[in-house]
Coordinates of C-alpha atoms in Angstrom, one line a residue:
M1 CA -80.6 37.3 -100.1
R2 CA -80.9 34.6 -97.5
R3 CA -83.2 31.7 -98.6
Q4 CA -86.3 30.9 -96.5
T5 CA -86.3 27.8 -94.4
Q6 CA -89.2 25.3 -94.5
R7 CA -90.3 26.5 -91.1
E8 CA -90.4 30.1 -92.3
K9 CA -92.3 29.2 -95.4
L10 CA -94.9 27.4 -93.3
H11 CA -95.3 30.4 -91.0
E12 CA -95.7 32.7 -94.0
R13 CA -98.4 30.4 -95.6
V14 CA -100.4 30.2 -92.3
R15 CA -100.1 33.9 -91.8
L16 CA -101.1 34.6 -95.4
L17 CA -104.3 32.6 -94.9
Q18 CA -105.1 34.7 -91.8
V19 CA -104.4 38.0 -93.5
Y20 CA -106.5 36.9 -96.6
E21 CA -109.5 36.1 -94.4
V22 CA -109.4 39.6 -92.8
F23 CA -109.0 41.3 -96.2
M24 CA -111.9 39.3 -97.6
R25 CA -114.2 40.4 -94.8
Y26 CA -113.3 44.0 -95.1
G27 CA -113.4 43.8 -98.9
T28 CA -116.9 42.3 -98.8
D29 CA -118.0 44.9 -96.4
A30 CA -116.7 47.7 -98.7
A31 CA -118.5 46.2 -101.7
F32 CA -121.8 46.2 -99.9
D33 CA -121.4 49.6 -98.3
R34 CA -121.6 51.8 -101.5
G35 CA -124.4 53.5 -103.3
A36 CA -128.0 52.5 -103.0
L37 CA -127.1 49.0 -101.7
G38 CA -125.1 50.7 -98.8
D39 CA -128.1 52.9 -97.9
L40 CA -130.4 49.9 -97.8
R41 CA -127.9 48.0 -95.7
R42 CA -127.7 50.8 -93.1
R43 CA -131.5 51.2 -92.9
M44 CA -131.8 47.5 -92.2
Q45 CA -129.1 47.7 -89.5
N46 CA -130.9 50.6 -87.9
W47 CA -134.2 48.7 -88.0
L48 CA -132.8 45.4 -86.6
Y49 CA -130.4 46.7 -83.9
R50 CA -132.1 49.9 -82.9
P51 CA -128.9 51.8 -82.0
E52 CA -128.9 55.0 -80.0
H53 CA -127.5 56.9 -83.0
P54 CA -128.1 56.1 -86.7
V55 CA -125.5 53.9 -88.4
E56 CA -123.3 56.2 -90.6
P57 CA -120.9 55.1 -93.3
L58 CA -117.3 55.0 -92.2
A59 CA -114.7 57.0 -94.1
D60 CA -112.0 55.1 -96.0
P61 CA -109.2 56.2 -93.6
V62 CA -111.3 54.9 -90.6
K63 CA -111.8 51.6 -92.3
A64 CA -108.1 51.3 -93.0
R65 CA -107.2 52.0 -89.4
L66 CA -109.7 49.3 -88.2
L67 CA -108.3 46.9 -90.7
L68 CA -104.7 47.4 -89.6
Q69 CA -105.7 47.0 -85.9
E70 CA -107.3 43.7 -86.7
L71 CA -104.4 42.4 -88.8
G72 CA -102.1 42.6 -85.8
P73 CA -98.9 44.2 -84.4
T74 CA -96.8 44.4 -87.6
Y75 CA -99.6 46.1 -89.5
V76 CA -100.4 48.5 -86.6
K77 CA -96.7 49.4 -86.5
F78 CA -96.7 49.9 -90.3
G79 CA -99.6 52.3 -90.0
Q80 CA -97.9 54.2 -87.2
I81 CA -94.7 54.6 -89.2
V82 CA -96.5 55.6 -92.4
S83 CA -98.5 58.2 -90.4
S84 CA -95.2 59.6 -89.1
R85 CA -94.0 60.2 -92.7
A86 CA -95.5 63.6 -93.4
D87 CA -94.7 63.4 -97.1
S88 CA -96.5 60.1 -97.8
L89 CA -100.2 60.6 -97.2
P90 CA -103.0 63.3 -97.3
Q91 CA -103.9 65.0 -94.0
E92 CA -107.1 63.0 -93.4
W93 CA -105.2 59.7 -93.7
E94 CA -102.3 60.9 -91.6
H95 CA -104.5 62.1 -88.8
E96 CA -106.5 58.8 -88.8
L97 CA -103.5 56.5 -88.8
A98 CA -102.0 58.5 -86.0
K99 CA -104.8 57.2 -83.8
L100 CA -103.6 53.6 -84.2
Q101 CA -103.0 52.1 -80.8
S102 CA -101.2 48.8 -80.0
D103 CA -104.1 47.7 -77.7
V104 CA -103.1 44.1 -77.2
K105 CA -103.4 41.7 -74.3
P106 CA -100.2 41.2 -72.2
F107 CA -98.6 37.8 -72.3
S108 CA -98.5 35.7 -69.2
A109 CA -96.2 36.1 -66.2
E110 CA -94.8 32.6 -66.9
E111 CA -93.9 33.5 -70.4
A112 CA -92.2 36.7 -69.2
R113 CA -90.2 34.7 -66.7
E114 CA -89.1 32.4 -69.5
V115 CA -88.0 35.3 -71.7
V116 CA -85.8 36.7 -68.9
E117 CA -84.3 33.4 -68.0
S118 CA -83.5 32.4 -71.7
E119 CA -81.9 35.8 -72.4
L120 CA -80.1 36.7 -69.1
G121 CA -79.3 33.2 -68.0
A122 CA -81.2 33.3 -64.7
P123 CA -84.8 33.7 -63.4
P124 CA -85.9 37.3 -62.6
E125 CA -85.9 36.7 -58.8
K126 CA -82.1 36.1 -58.9
L127 CA -81.3 39.1 -61.1
Y128 CA -83.5 41.7 -59.5
A129 CA -84.4 42.5 -55.9
H130 CA -88.0 42.7 -57.0
F131 CA -89.7 41.9 -60.3
S132 CA -93.4 42.6 -60.8
A133 CA -95.2 39.8 -62.5
K134 CA -97.9 42.2 -63.6
P135 CA -96.9 44.2 -66.6
L136 CA -96.8 48.0 -66.4
A137 CA -97.8 48.3 -70.0
A138 CA -98.3 46.1 -73.1
A139 CA -97.6 47.0 -76.7
S140 CA -97.7 45.2 -80.0
L141 CA -94.1 44.0 -79.9
A142 CA -93.2 44.0 -76.2
Q143 CA -94.4 44.7 -72.7
V144 CA -92.8 46.4 -69.7
H145 CA -92.5 45.3 -66.1
R146 CA -91.5 47.2 -63.0
A147 CA -88.4 46.0 -61.1
T148 CA -85.9 47.0 -58.5
L149 CA -82.1 46.4 -58.6
E150 CA -80.1 45.0 -55.7
D151 CA -78.9 48.6 -54.9
G152 CA -82.4 49.8 -54.6
R153 CA -82.8 51.7 -57.9
D154 CA -86.1 51.5 -59.7
V155 CA -86.0 50.2 -63.2
V156 CA -88.3 49.0 -66.0
V157 CA -87.7 45.8 -67.9
K158 CA -88.8 45.7 -71.5
L159 CA -89.5 42.1 -72.8
Q160 CA -90.0 41.2 -76.4
R161 CA -93.1 39.1 -77.1
P162 CA -92.4 35.4 -77.5
R163 CA -92.2 34.2 -81.1
I164 CA -92.9 37.8 -82.4
E165 CA -89.8 37.8 -84.7
S166 CA -91.0 34.9 -86.9
K167 CA -94.5 36.5 -87.1
V168 CA -93.1 39.9 -88.1
K169 CA -90.8 38.4 -90.8
S170 CA -93.8 36.5 -92.3
D171 CA -95.9 39.7 -92.3
L172 CA -93.1 41.7 -93.8
Q173 CA -92.7 39.2 -96.7
I174 CA -96.4 39.4 -97.3
L175 CA -96.4 43.2 -97.2
R176 CA -93.5 43.4 -99.7
R177 CA -95.2 41.2 -102.2
A178 CA -98.5 43.0 -101.8
A179 CA -96.9 46.5 -102.1
H180 CA -95.1 45.4 -105.3
T181 CA -98.3 44.2 -106.9
M182 CA -100.4 47.2 -105.7
E183 CA -97.8 49.8 -106.9
R184 CA -97.9 48.3 -110.4
R185 CA -101.7 48.5 -110.6
S186 CA -102.4 51.8 -108.8
A187 CA -101.1 55.2 -109.8
S188 CA -102.1 56.8 -106.5
L189 CA -100.0 54.1 -104.6
R190 CA -97.1 54.8 -107.0
D191 CA -97.5 58.4 -106.1
I192 CA -97.1 57.5 -102.4
G193 CA -94.2 55.2 -103.2
I194 CA -95.8 52.4 -101.2
E195 CA -93.1 49.8 -102.1
Q196 CA -90.3 52.1 -100.9
V197 CA -92.3 52.8 -97.7
V198 CA -92.7 49.1 -97.0
T199 CA -89.0 48.4 -97.6
E200 CA -88.0 51.2 -95.3
F201 CA -90.6 50.1 -92.7
G202 CA -89.3 46.5 -92.8
S203 CA -85.7 47.7 -92.2
T204 CA -86.8 49.9 -89.3
L205 CA -89.0 47.3 -87.7
L206 CA -86.3 44.6 -87.7
L207 CA -83.9 47.1 -86.1
E208 CA -86.5 47.8 -83.4
L209 CA -86.6 44.1 -82.6
D210 CA -82.9 44.3 -81.6
Y211 CA -82.8 46.0 -78.2
T212 CA -79.0 46.4 -78.3
I213 CA -79.6 49.1 -81.0
E214 CA -82.2 50.9 -78.8
A215 CA -79.7 50.8 -75.9
Y216 CA -76.9 52.2 -78.1
N217 CA -79.3 55.0 -79.3
A218 CA -80.1 55.9 -75.6
R219 CA -76.4 56.0 -74.7
R220 CA -75.5 58.2 -77.7
L221 CA -78.4 60.6 -77.1
A222 CA -77.4 60.8 -73.4
Q223 CA -73.9 61.7 -74.3
N224 CA -74.9 64.3 -76.9
L225 CA -77.4 66.0 -74.5
A226 CA -75.2 65.8 -71.4
G227 CA -74.4 69.6 -71.6
I228 CA -78.1 70.7 -71.7
E229 CA -79.5 71.4 -68.2
G230 CA -83.0 70.0 -67.4
V231 CA -82.9 67.3 -70.1
H232 CA -82.4 63.6 -69.5
I233 CA -82.2 60.2 -71.3
P234 CA -82.9 57.0 -69.2
E235 CA -79.8 55.1 -68.1
I236 CA -79.4 51.7 -69.7
H237 CA -78.1 48.8 -67.5
R238 CA -76.0 46.9 -70.0
H239 CA -75.4 43.8 -67.9
L240 CA -79.2 43.2 -67.7
S241 CA -79.9 43.9 -71.4
T242 CA -79.7 41.7 -74.6
E243 CA -81.3 41.7 -78.0
R244 CA -84.8 40.7 -76.5
V245 CA -84.5 42.2 -73.0
I246 CA -83.6 45.8 -72.0
T247 CA -83.4 47.1 -68.5
M248 CA -83.5 50.9 -68.1
E249 CA -84.0 53.5 -65.5
F250 CA -87.6 54.0 -64.3
I251 CA -88.9 57.5 -65.1
D252 CA -91.7 58.8 -63.0
G253 CA -93.6 61.9 -64.2
V254 CA -96.4 63.3 -66.5
P255 CA -96.5 63.9 -70.2
A256 CA -95.0 67.2 -71.3
T257 CA -98.4 68.5 -72.4
D258 CA -99.8 68.2 -68.9
R259 CA -99.3 71.9 -68.1
E260 CA -101.8 72.0 -65.3
S261 CA -99.9 69.3 -63.3
I262 CA -96.6 71.0 -64.0
V263 CA -97.8 74.4 -62.8
G264 CA -99.5 72.7 -59.8
A265 CA -96.2 71.2 -58.7
G266 CA -94.6 74.7 -58.6
L267 CA -92.5 74.2 -61.7
D268 CA -91.7 76.8 -64.4
P269 CA -93.3 75.4 -67.7
V270 CA -91.5 78.1 -69.8
A271 CA -88.0 76.9 -68.5
I272 CA -89.0 73.3 -69.3
A273 CA -90.2 74.3 -72.8
D274 CA -87.0 76.2 -73.5
A275 CA -84.9 73.2 -72.4
A276 CA -87.0 71.0 -74.8
V277 CA -86.4 73.4 -77.7
R278 CA -82.7 73.5 -77.0
A279 CA -82.5 69.7 -76.8
S280 CA -84.4 69.3 -80.1
I281 CA -82.2 71.8 -81.9
K282 CA -79.1 70.2 -80.5
M283 CA -80.2 66.8 -81.8
L284 CA -81.5 67.9 -85.2
L285 CA -79.1 70.7 -86.3
I286 CA -75.9 70.2 -84.4
D287 CA -75.5 66.5 -83.8
G288 CA -77.5 65.2 -86.7
F289 CA -78.7 62.2 -84.5
F290 CA -82.2 62.8 -83.2
H291 CA -85.1 61.2 -81.4
A292 CA -87.5 60.6 -84.3
D293 CA -90.8 60.2 -82.4
P294 CA -91.0 62.9 -79.6
H295 CA -94.7 62.8 -79.2
P296 CA -96.1 63.8 -75.8
G297 CA -96.2 60.2 -74.6
N298 CA -92.4 59.9 -75.1
V299 CA -91.5 63.2 -73.4
I300 CA -91.9 62.9 -69.6
V301 CA -91.6 65.7 -67.0
S302 CA -90.7 64.8 -63.4
L303 CA -92.9 66.7 -61.0
D304 CA -90.2 66.5 -58.3
T305 CA -87.3 68.0 -60.3
G306 CA -88.8 69.5 -63.5
V307 CA -86.3 67.5 -65.6
L308 CA -87.6 66.6 -69.0
T309 CA -86.9 63.0 -70.2
F310 CA -87.0 61.6 -73.7
V311 CA -88.0 57.9 -73.5
D312 CA -88.4 55.1 -76.1
T313 CA -85.2 55.6 -78.2
G314 CA -86.0 52.8 -80.6
M315 CA -86.7 55.1 -83.5
V316 CA -84.0 57.7 -84.3
G317 CA -82.9 59.6 -87.4
T318 CA -79.6 60.8 -88.8
L319 CA -78.8 63.8 -90.9
T320 CA -75.6 64.6 -92.9
L321 CA -73.9 68.0 -92.5
K322 CA -75.5 69.1 -95.8
Q323 CA -78.9 68.0 -94.7
R324 CA -78.5 69.9 -91.4
F325 CA -77.6 73.1 -93.3
S326 CA -80.7 72.5 -95.4
L327 CA -82.9 72.2 -92.3
I328 CA -81.3 75.4 -90.8
N329 CA -82.1 77.2 -94.0
L330 CA -85.7 76.0 -93.8
L331 CA -86.0 77.1 -90.2
T332 CA -84.4 80.5 -90.9
T333 CA -86.6 81.3 -93.9
A334 CA -89.7 80.4 -91.9
G335 CA -88.5 82.7 -89.1
Q336 CA -88.0 85.5 -91.6
R337 CA -91.6 84.9 -92.9
D338 CA -90.4 84.9 -96.5
P339 CA -92.7 82.4 -98.3
L340 CA -90.8 82.6 -101.6
A341 CA -87.5 81.8 -100.0
L342 CA -89.1 79.0 -98.0
A343 CA -90.6 77.6 -101.3
Q344 CA -87.1 77.6 -102.9
A345 CA -85.5 76.0 -99.9
L346 CA -88.1 73.2 -99.9
R347 CA -87.6 72.6 -103.6
G348 CA -83.9 72.4 -103.0
V349 CA -84.3 69.4 -100.6
S350 CA -86.9 67.7 -102.7
Q351 CA -86.8 65.3 -105.6
P352 CA -89.4 64.3 -108.3
M353 CA -91.7 61.4 -107.6
E354 CA -91.4 58.4 -109.9
A355 CA -95.1 58.5 -110.6
P356 CA -96.8 61.5 -112.3
P357 CA -98.1 64.2 -109.9
R358 CA -101.8 64.4 -109.1
N359 CA -102.4 67.2 -111.5
G360 CA -100.9 65.2 -114.3
R361 CA -98.1 67.8 -115.0
A362 CA -94.4 67.4 -114.7
P363 CA -92.8 69.3 -111.8
D364 CA -92.7 73.1 -112.6
G365 CA -90.6 75.2 -110.1
G366 CA -92.3 78.4 -111.1
A367 CA -95.8 77.0 -110.7
F368 CA -94.9 75.6 -107.3
D369 CA -93.5 78.9 -106.2
R370 CA -96.6 80.7 -107.2
D371 CA -99.0 78.2 -105.5
F372 CA -96.8 78.1 -102.4
E373 CA -96.7 81.9 -102.1
Q374 CA -100.5 82.1 -102.5
T375 CA -101.2 79.4 -99.9
I376 CA -98.5 80.0 -97.3
T377 CA -98.4 83.8 -97.2
P378 CA -101.7 84.2 -95.3
M379 CA -100.3 81.6 -92.7
M380 CA -97.2 83.7 -92.2
D381 CA -99.1 87.0 -92.0
V382 CA -99.6 87.0 -88.2
E383 CA -100.0 90.0 -86.0
E384 CA -97.4 91.1 -83.4
G385 CA -97.7 88.8 -80.4
E386 CA -99.3 86.0 -82.4
K387 CA -97.5 82.7 -82.7
L388 CA -96.2 81.4 -86.0
Q389 CA -97.6 77.9 -86.4
L390 CA -94.7 75.9 -87.9
A391 CA -96.7 72.6 -87.9
K392 CA -99.5 74.1 -89.9
I393 CA -97.2 75.7 -92.4
M394 CA -95.1 72.6 -93.0
S395 CA -98.2 70.4 -93.4
A396 CA -99.6 72.7 -96.1
A397 CA -96.1 73.0 -97.7
L398 CA -95.7 69.2 -97.9
E399 CA -99.2 68.9 -99.4
L400 CA -98.2 71.4 -102.1
L401 CA -95.0 69.4 -102.8
R402 CA -97.1 66.3 -103.4
E403 CA -99.5 68.1 -105.7
H404 CA -96.5 69.3 -107.8
G405 CA -94.9 65.8 -108.1
L406 CA -92.2 66.5 -105.5
R407 CA -91.2 64.9 -102.2
P408 CA -88.5 65.7 -99.7
D409 CA -85.6 63.5 -98.7
P410 CA -86.9 60.8 -96.3
Q411 CA -84.5 61.6 -93.5
L412 CA -85.3 65.4 -93.8
S413 CA -89.0 64.5 -93.8
L414 CA -88.5 62.6 -90.6
A415 CA -86.6 65.5 -89.1
M416 CA -89.3 68.0 -90.1
K417 CA -91.9 65.7 -88.5
A418 CA -89.8 65.5 -85.3
M419 CA -89.5 69.3 -85.3
T420 CA -93.2 69.8 -85.6
Q421 CA -93.9 67.3 -82.9
A422 CA -91.5 69.2 -80.6
E423 CA -93.5 72.4 -81.4
E424 CA -96.8 70.7 -80.6
F425 CA -95.8 69.9 -77.0
T426 CA -93.7 73.0 -76.3
K427 CA -96.4 75.5 -77.3
V428 CA -98.6 74.0 -74.6
L429 CA -96.0 74.9 -72.0
Y430 CA -95.8 78.5 -72.8
P431 CA -98.3 80.8 -71.1
P432 CA -101.7 81.4 -72.9
G433 CA -101.4 84.5 -75.0
S434 CA -97.6 84.4 -75.0
S435 CA -95.9 85.6 -78.1
A436 CA -93.3 82.9 -77.6
S437 CA -93.0 80.9 -80.8
F438 CA -91.1 77.7 -81.5
V439 CA -89.7 79.2 -84.7
E440 CA -88.3 82.3 -83.0
K441 CA -87.0 80.3 -80.0
A442 CA -85.4 77.7 -82.3
T443 CA -83.8 80.3 -84.6
A444 CA -82.2 82.1 -81.6
I445 CA -81.0 78.8 -80.0
T446 CA -79.7 77.6 -83.4
R447 CA -77.6 80.7 -83.8
E448 CA -76.2 80.3 -80.2
L449 CA -75.4 76.6 -80.5
V450 CA -73.8 77.0 -84.0
E451 CA -71.5 79.7 -82.6
Q452 CA -70.6 77.5 -79.7
S453 CA -69.9 74.5 -81.9
I454 CA -67.9 76.2 -84.5
T455 CA -64.7 76.7 -82.5
R456 CA -61.1 76.4 -83.7
D457 CA -60.7 73.0 -82.0
A458 CA -64.0 71.7 -83.6
V459 CA -63.0 72.9 -87.1
V460 CA -59.5 71.3 -86.7
G461 CA -61.0 68.1 -85.4
Y462 CA -63.5 67.9 -88.2
A463 CA -60.7 68.6 -90.8
R464 CA -58.5 65.9 -89.2
K465 CA -61.4 63.4 -89.2
Q466 CA -62.1 64.1 -92.9
G467 CA -58.4 63.9 -93.7
M468 CA -58.1 60.5 -91.9
Y469 CA -61.1 59.2 -93.8
A470 CA -59.6 60.3 -97.1
A471 CA -56.2 58.7 -96.1
R472 CA -58.0 55.4 -95.2
Q473 CA -59.8 55.4 -98.6
A474 CA -56.5 56.1 -100.4
A475 CA -54.7 53.4 -98.5
Q476 CA -57.4 50.8 -99.3
N477 CA -57.2 51.6 -103.0
M478 CA -53.4 51.9 -103.2
P479 CA -51.5 48.8 -104.5
S480 CA -49.0 47.2 -102.1
L481 CA -45.4 48.4 -102.1
Q482 CA -44.3 44.9 -102.9
E483 CA -46.4 44.7 -106.0
V484 CA -45.2 48.2 -107.2
A485 CA -41.6 47.4 -106.6
G486 CA -41.8 44.0 -108.3
L487 CA -43.4 45.6 -111.4
W488 CA -40.7 48.3 -111.6
I489 CA -37.9 45.7 -111.3
R490 CA -39.4 43.5 -114.0
Q491 CA -39.6 46.5 -116.4
L492 CA -36.0 47.6 -115.6
R493 CA -34.7 44.1 -116.3
S494 CA -36.4 44.0 -119.7
G495 CA -34.8 47.3 -120.5
K496 CA -38.0 49.3 -120.9
F497 CA -40.3 51.4 -118.6
E498 CA -43.9 51.4 -119.7
V499 CA -46.2 54.3 -119.0
K500 CA -49.9 53.9 -119.9
V501 CA -51.8 57.0 -120.8
D502 CA -55.6 56.8 -121.4
T503 CA -56.3 59.0 -124.5
S504 CA -59.8 57.7 -125.2
D505 CA -61.3 61.1 -124.5
L506 CA -58.9 62.7 -127.1
D507 CA -59.9 60.4 -130.0
H508 CA -62.9 62.6 -131.0
Q509 CA -60.8 65.8 -130.9
I510 CA -58.0 64.1 -132.9
D511 CA -60.4 63.0 -135.6
R512 CA -61.7 66.5 -136.0
V513 CA -58.2 67.9 -136.3
N514 CA -57.4 65.2 -139.0
D515 CA -60.6 66.1 -140.9
M516 CA -59.7 69.8 -140.8
A517 CA -56.2 69.1 -142.1
R518 CA -57.6 67.0 -145.0
M519 CA -60.1 69.7 -145.8
S520 CA -57.4 72.4 -145.7
T521 CA -55.2 70.4 -148.1
W522 CA -58.1 70.1 -150.5
A523 CA -58.8 73.8 -150.2
I524 CA -55.2 74.7 -151.0
V525 CA -55.2 72.4 -154.1
V526 CA -58.5 73.8 -155.3
V527 CA -57.4 77.4 -154.8
G528 CA -54.2 76.6 -156.8
V529 CA -56.2 75.1 -159.6
L530 CA -58.5 78.1 -159.6
I531 CA -55.7 80.6 -159.8
G532 CA -53.8 78.6 -162.5
S533 CA -57.0 78.2 -164.5
A534 CA -57.8 81.9 -164.3
I535 CA -54.3 82.8 -165.5
A536 CA -54.5 80.3 -168.4
A537 CA -57.9 81.4 -169.4
T538 CA -56.5 84.9 -170.2
A539 CA -54.2 83.5 -172.9
G540 CA -54.7 84.2 -176.5
T541 CA -57.1 82.4 -178.8
S542 CA -54.8 81.6 -181.7
G543 CA -53.1 78.2 -182.4
S544 CA -52.2 76.0 -179.5
L545 CA -53.0 78.8 -177.0
A546 CA -56.7 78.4 -177.9
T547 CA -56.7 74.8 -176.9
I548 CA -54.9 75.6 -173.6
R549 CA -57.4 78.4 -173.0
H550 CA -60.3 76.0 -173.5
M551 CA -58.8 73.4 -171.2
A552 CA -58.2 76.2 -168.6
L553 CA -61.8 77.2 -168.7
V554 CA -63.0 73.6 -168.2
S555 CA -60.5 73.3 -165.2
Y556 CA -61.7 76.6 -163.8
A557 CA -65.3 75.4 -163.9
I558 CA -64.5 72.0 -162.3
A559 CA -62.3 73.7 -159.6
T560 CA -65.1 76.2 -158.9
V561 CA -67.6 73.3 -158.4
I562 CA -65.2 71.4 -156.1
A563 CA -64.5 74.6 -154.1
L564 CA -68.2 75.1 -153.5
L565 CA -68.6 71.5 -152.4
V566 CA -65.6 71.8 -150.0
V567 CA -67.1 75.0 -148.5
L568 CA -70.5 73.3 -148.1
V569 CA -68.9 70.2 -146.5
M570 CA -66.7 72.2 -144.1
G571 CA -69.7 74.4 -143.1
W572 CA -71.9 71.3 -142.5
R573 CA -69.2 69.6 -140.3
L574 CA -68.7 72.8 -138.4
I575 CA -72.4 73.1 -137.6
R576 CA -72.6 69.4 -136.6
G577 CA -69.6 69.7 -134.3
R578 CA -71.2 72.7 -132.5
R579 CA -74.4 70.8 -132.0
R580 CA -72.5 67.9 -130.5

């Protein structure tokens, strides 16, 4: 791990004091806002300030949202990302944190000019035919300006806030330490896995600060969706983009949920919705590389052409082939309205939480299946023509997973969240009362796209790719020909050729065989003594024969005792070996 510089340590200490002051204020407020003391406080506030409506106590999720907004951009972003993880929080927290807005003041035009010049090597007036000094929008980490290229094309220029990187790194260090401490002291936060959430958040946020990654995501998504009519990804102008500046195509339109404007422009909302579903399924289930935050503000419809555009490609997700098959299985079982099969499919892609579940019991698959079937069956029991609400079903399903001490894979959770967000804006575009359902549409499109993608050339190409990967791995682990040849020549010169065989796994079996051989030898000897003693014991009782007979009887008794001991030892070793 890279050691902090003195400057970074100073930034962290100053920032820690600021964060501490905000936490103290909110902590003091929380201490005086409970019980009888809280009731007295609100009565005094109503008497002193005479508000239009009586002062009511704020819920804990609301207080948390206000706290994050006051702490600043990093914490606002943290709340937004946590709210996008459907497996992390209860519904009331998830809904409240989803309201977080990066409502910050824009930085000055002079600072914007300095960012452009330091990153692109020239002032904006020399790089663009026109550059608007007034920002189009301002967010917690960046702001956007309108501009025009020399060839007349309209673009937007996204500029990273000055000195935001050092502030974000200080905040992340504080968050990591706080999460580690809180998780050790709080069972509910261990249940959420807050330290893991913070670690993943830090990695994601630092990647978002590098606009070359966002540009790559846009180019890759554009290439993957090129074959889908009516879907678009903004073009990135690479010669005017760096780690802190990105210049991209300007997209004019309305959010995908503005059905009234879309219909008023003479466009077909059903065709737009179908294109959106097709694009979502292509990204999630075919390519395994998807836009991870397709909320209505990031999905724009052009009122001139009806083309639907996914903007803001800073957050993406990736799925392996196995995870894509798991997601297809989830979608198919939901479409078949089989709650038990859906429960089993969800359990198959989930893992136990490190902390004990809320009900205090260890994960029980049977209990989860019963609770799942009891809760989800009424949601799937819809009449003909009624839409199946995937978002509602998945939200309840994830809540049940939490209650039973389970959580899905993080990337699958992100994919399910993206799928439910796609359902939210597409269901608005279908006509009121229409039986069109995201699940049915997605299932049919999945079947169609899978059939198109599984061709002979695709299978051969995939096999060739996996073969090349295996060959590269073998080549990396294979000793050089010179080393092997030198070893063989040295052995031939010495007149011997050594072959090393690892028999460590056979030692236990060999020991058992040796024990059995020794016990068999003892058994043969004892049986021989028994037989000889029995014959001698039948001899006469006169003269020397009587002495022999007495000795034979003693030998017979001793051999019998030894035989019984041998049988007991062999039986005990046999039972112990089976247990092992």
